[in-house]
């Protein structure tokens, strides 16, 4: 029987709120068994860019990453956000190590092809170093992975954190029973975006199509759900979307994604 690994992704909305982050760290540190944390930090990067007078350009909700923006993202994701999380985990006796995709050749990407827009230094994941992750997990070390990857030719890339979490889950699913959790500020996928209690508790491929037709699922939730189904199609055991409470309380209302 394979050992279980919990892969938890948190976004910038949770990281920027210190009280919420502390609550999450408390719960994550108590999560039993092996675990990996994946984080973004887009809001913090946007705030720093504004202070430095650098315009943040978005297309269809996705950030255009020029050379100056990449410097900011590297400072925020790989520096402040990553090391703050690691330090807080160490304070809870969770032995963690902060990593970008360049460290240990962990996540290799290619520059996103130019179609309608050139997103700049944005990477699409090509490969995950599952052996390196297994080595850390086998030594009871918790990897904390930020949303930066590289091309093994010296170039860093800004990369979608939801995708990184899914790709990591897929890569280690041959060695572990992988459970993937997408934590954000809502209680799950909502039928009514203005009603936090309207959680759709189960979504499979059939109901997903109906929700798309009804335009209940749209915008930022679309790529997240794409990553959920992609993970399940590659032997990831369980995938959930919900609040930070779901990682320690199985009874917490959340959305379970299934094929």
Coordinates of C-alpha atoms in Angstrom, one line a residue:
X1 CA 0.0 0.0 0.0
X2 CA 1.4 3.4 -1.0
X3 CA 2.1 6.1 1.6
X4 CA -0.1 9.1 1.4
X5 CA 1.2 12.6 0.5
X6 CA -1.0 15.7 0.9
X7 CA -0.2 18.4 -1.6
X8 CA -1.7 21.7 -0.6
X9 CA -1.8 24.9 -2.7
X10 CA -2.6 28.3 -1.2
X11 CA -3.0 31.6 -3.1
X12 CA -1.9 35.2 -2.6
X13 CA -5.2 36.2 -0.9
X14 CA -4.4 33.9 2.0
X15 CA -0.7 34.8 2.2
X16 CA -1.2 38.5 2.4
X17 CA -3.5 38.2 5.4
X18 CA -1.2 37.4 8.3
X19 CA -4.0 36.2 10.6
X20 CA -5.3 33.8 8.0
X21 CA -1.8 32.7 7.1
X22 CA -1.1 31.9 10.7
X23 CA -4.3 29.9 11.0
X24 CA -3.4 28.0 7.9
X25 CA 0.2 27.3 9.1
X26 CA -1.2 26.0 12.4
X27 CA -3.5 23.6 10.5
X28 CA -1.0 22.5 7.9
X29 CA 1.7 21.8 10.5
X30 CA -0.8 19.4 12.3
X31 CA -1.7 17.6 9.0
X32 CA -0.6 14.0 9.5
X33 CA 1.8 12.3 7.2
X34 CA 3.9 13.5 4.4
X35 CA 3.0 16.8 2.8
X36 CA 4.1 19.4 0.2
X37 CA 3.0 23.1 0.1
X38 CA 2.7 25.1 -3.1
X39 CA 2.1 28.8 -3.0
X40 CA 1.6 31.8 -5.2
X41 CA 1.8 35.5 -4.1
X42 CA 0.4 37.5 -6.9
X43 CA -1.3 40.2 -4.7
X44 CA 2.0 40.8 -2.8
X45 CA 3.8 41.1 -6.1
X46 CA 1.3 43.6 -7.4
X47 CA 1.6 45.7 -4.3
X48 CA 5.4 45.8 -4.5
X49 CA 5.2 46.7 -8.2
X50 CA 2.9 49.6 -7.4
X51 CA 5.3 50.9 -4.8
X52 CA 8.1 50.7 -7.3
X53 CA 6.1 52.4 -10.0
X54 CA 6.0 49.4 -12.3
X55 CA 2.7 48.8 -14.1
X56 CA 1.0 45.5 -13.7
X57 CA -0.4 44.3 -17.0
X58 CA -3.1 41.6 -17.1
X59 CA -4.8 39.8 -20.0
X60 CA -7.8 37.6 -19.3
X61 CA -6.8 37.5 -15.7
X62 CA -3.2 36.4 -16.4
X63 CA -0.2 38.5 -15.6
X64 CA 2.2 39.7 -18.4
X65 CA 5.6 39.0 -17.0
X66 CA 8.2 41.3 -18.5
X67 CA 11.9 41.5 -17.2
X68 CA 11.2 43.9 -14.4
X69 CA 8.0 42.1 -13.3
X70 CA 10.0 38.8 -13.2
X71 CA 12.5 40.5 -10.8
X72 CA 9.6 41.5 -8.5
X73 CA 8.0 38.1 -8.7
X74 CA 11.3 36.3 -7.9
X75 CA 11.8 38.6 -4.9
X76 CA 8.3 38.1 -3.6
X77 CA 7.6 34.5 -4.4
X78 CA 11.0 33.0 -4.0
X79 CA 12.1 35.4 -1.2
X80 CA 9.7 37.1 1.2
X81 CA 6.6 34.8 0.8
X82 CA 8.5 31.5 0.6
X83 CA 10.9 32.2 3.5
X84 CA 8.1 33.7 5.7
X85 CA 6.1 30.5 5.2
X86 CA 9.1 28.3 5.9
X87 CA 10.0 30.2 9.1
X88 CA 6.4 30.0 10.4
X89 CA 6.4 26.2 9.7
X90 CA 9.7 25.8 11.6
X91 CA 8.1 27.6 14.5
X92 CA 5.5 24.8 14.5
X93 CA 8.2 22.1 14.4
X94 CA 7.4 21.3 10.8
X95 CA 10.8 20.8 9.1
X96 CA 10.4 22.6 5.8
X97 CA 12.6 23.7 2.9
X98 CA 11.7 26.5 0.6
X99 CA 12.2 25.8 -3.1
X100 CA 11.8 27.3 -6.5
X101 CA 11.6 25.2 -9.6
X102 CA 15.3 25.9 -10.3
X103 CA 16.4 24.4 -6.9
X104 CA 17.2 20.7 -7.3
X105 CA 16.1 21.1 -11.0
X106 CA 12.7 20.7 -9.4
X107 CA 10.4 22.0 -12.2
X108 CA 11.5 22.6 -15.8
X109 CA 9.4 24.7 -18.1
X110 CA 9.3 26.2 -21.5
X111 CA 8.3 29.8 -22.4
X112 CA 4.6 29.9 -23.2
X113 CA 4.1 30.0 -27.0
X114 CA 2.9 33.3 -28.4
X115 CA -0.7 32.9 -29.7
X116 CA -2.9 36.0 -29.3
X117 CA -0.7 37.5 -26.6
X118 CA 3.0 37.3 -25.6
X119 CA 2.9 36.7 -21.8
X120 CA 6.6 37.3 -21.5
X121 CA 8.6 35.2 -19.0
X122 CA 5.7 32.8 -18.3
X123 CA 6.5 29.1 -18.3
X124 CA 4.5 26.0 -19.1
X125 CA 5.7 23.0 -17.1
X126 CA 7.5 20.3 -19.0
X127 CA 9.0 18.1 -16.2
X128 CA 9.0 17.6 -12.4
X129 CA 11.9 16.1 -10.6
X130 CA 9.9 13.4 -8.7
X131 CA 13.1 11.7 -7.4
X132 CA 14.2 14.9 -5.6
X133 CA 10.8 15.3 -4.0
X134 CA 10.8 11.7 -2.9
X135 CA 14.2 12.1 -1.4
X136 CA 13.0 15.0 0.7
X137 CA 9.8 13.3 1.7
X138 CA 11.6 10.1 2.6
X139 CA 13.6 12.2 5.1
X140 CA 10.4 13.8 6.6
X141 CA 11.2 17.2 5.0
X142 CA 8.3 19.3 3.8
X143 CA 9.0 21.0 0.5
X144 CA 7.5 24.5 0.2
X145 CA 7.4 25.3 -3.5
X146 CA 6.9 28.8 -5.0
X147 CA 5.5 29.6 -8.4
X148 CA 8.8 30.0 -10.2
X149 CA 10.2 27.5 -12.6
X150 CA 13.2 27.4 -15.0
X151 CA 14.3 26.2 -18.4
X152 CA 17.6 24.6 -17.4
X153 CA 19.3 27.2 -19.6
X154 CA 19.5 29.9 -17.0
X155 CA 16.1 31.5 -17.4
X156 CA 13.5 31.8 -14.6
X157 CA 9.8 31.8 -15.4
X158 CA 6.6 32.9 -13.6
X159 CA 4.4 29.8 -13.6
X160 CA 0.8 29.3 -12.5
X161 CA 0.8 27.9 -9.0
X162 CA -2.3 25.8 -9.5
X163 CA -0.6 24.1 -12.4
X164 CA 2.6 23.5 -10.4
X165 CA 0.5 21.8 -7.6
X166 CA -1.2 19.6 -10.2
X167 CA 2.0 18.7 -12.0
X168 CA 3.8 17.8 -8.7
X169 CA 0.8 15.6 -7.7
X170 CA 1.0 13.8 -11.1
X171 CA 4.7 13.4 -10.9
X172 CA 4.8 11.7 -7.5
X173 CA 1.6 9.6 -7.9
X174 CA 3.7 6.6 -9.1
X175 CA 5.4 6.5 -5.7
X176 CA 2.7 7.8 -3.3
X177 CA -1.1 8.0 -2.9
X178 CA -1.5 11.7 -3.6
X179 CA -4.2 13.9 -2.3
X180 CA -4.4 17.4 -3.8
X181 CA -6.0 20.4 -2.0
X182 CA -6.7 23.8 -3.5
X183 CA -7.2 26.2 -0.6
X184 CA -8.6 29.7 -1.2
X185 CA -10.8 32.2 0.5
X186 CA -14.1 30.5 -0.4
X187 CA -15.6 27.3 0.9
X188 CA -15.5 25.6 -2.4
X189 CA -16.9 26.0 -5.9
X190 CA -20.0 28.1 -5.4
X191 CA -23.3 27.9 -7.3
X192 CA -23.8 31.6 -6.4
X193 CA -20.6 33.6 -6.1
X194 CA -22.3 35.9 -3.6
X195 CA -23.4 33.1 -1.3
X196 CA -20.6 31.4 0.6
X197 CA -23.0 28.6 1.7
X198 CA -23.9 27.5 -1.9
X199 CA -21.0 25.1 -2.2
X200 CA -21.3 22.5 -5.0
X201 CA -20.0 19.5 -2.9
X202 CA -19.3 17.2 -5.9
X203 CA -18.3 17.9 -9.4
X204 CA -17.5 15.2 -12.0
X205 CA -16.9 15.5 -15.7
X206 CA -20.6 15.3 -16.5
X207 CA -21.8 17.8 -14.0
X208 CA -18.9 20.1 -15.0
X209 CA -20.2 20.4 -18.5
X210 CA -23.7 21.3 -17.2
X211 CA -22.2 23.9 -14.9
X212 CA -20.3 25.4 -17.9
X213 CA -23.4 25.5 -20.0
X214 CA -25.3 27.3 -17.1
X215 CA -22.3 29.7 -16.8
X216 CA -22.1 28.9 -13.1
X217 CA -18.4 28.1 -13.5
X218 CA -16.3 30.8 -15.3
X219 CA -13.3 33.1 -15.2
X220 CA -10.6 32.1 -12.7
X221 CA -12.2 28.8 -11.7
X222 CA -11.9 27.4 -15.2
X223 CA -8.1 26.9 -15.2
X224 CA -8.3 25.6 -11.6
X225 CA -10.8 22.9 -12.5
X226 CA -8.8 22.0 -15.6
X227 CA -5.8 21.3 -13.3
X228 CA -8.1 19.2 -11.0
X229 CA -9.3 17.0 -13.8
X230 CA -5.8 16.8 -15.3
X231 CA -4.5 15.5 -12.0
X232 CA -7.2 12.9 -11.6
X233 CA -6.6 11.6 -15.2
X234 CA -2.9 11.0 -14.2
X235 CA -3.5 8.7 -11.1
X236 CA -3.9 11.4 -8.4
X237 CA -6.2 9.8 -5.8
X238 CA -8.2 12.7 -4.5
X239 CA -8.7 16.4 -5.4
X240 CA -10.5 19.0 -3.3
X241 CA -11.3 22.7 -3.5
X242 CA -12.2 24.7 -0.4
X243 CA -11.1 26.8 2.6
X244 CA -8.1 26.2 4.7
X245 CA -10.3 24.4 7.2
X246 CA -10.7 21.3 5.0
X247 CA -7.1 20.1 5.4
X248 CA -7.6 19.3 9.1
X249 CA -11.4 18.8 9.4
X250 CA -12.8 16.2 7.0
X251 CA -16.4 17.3 7.9
X252 CA -15.8 20.9 6.5
X253 CA -18.0 21.6 3.5
X254 CA -15.9 21.6 0.3
X255 CA -15.9 20.6 -3.3
X256 CA -14.7 17.1 -4.2
X257 CA -13.6 16.7 -7.8
X258 CA -14.0 13.3 -9.4
X259 CA -13.9 11.8 -12.9

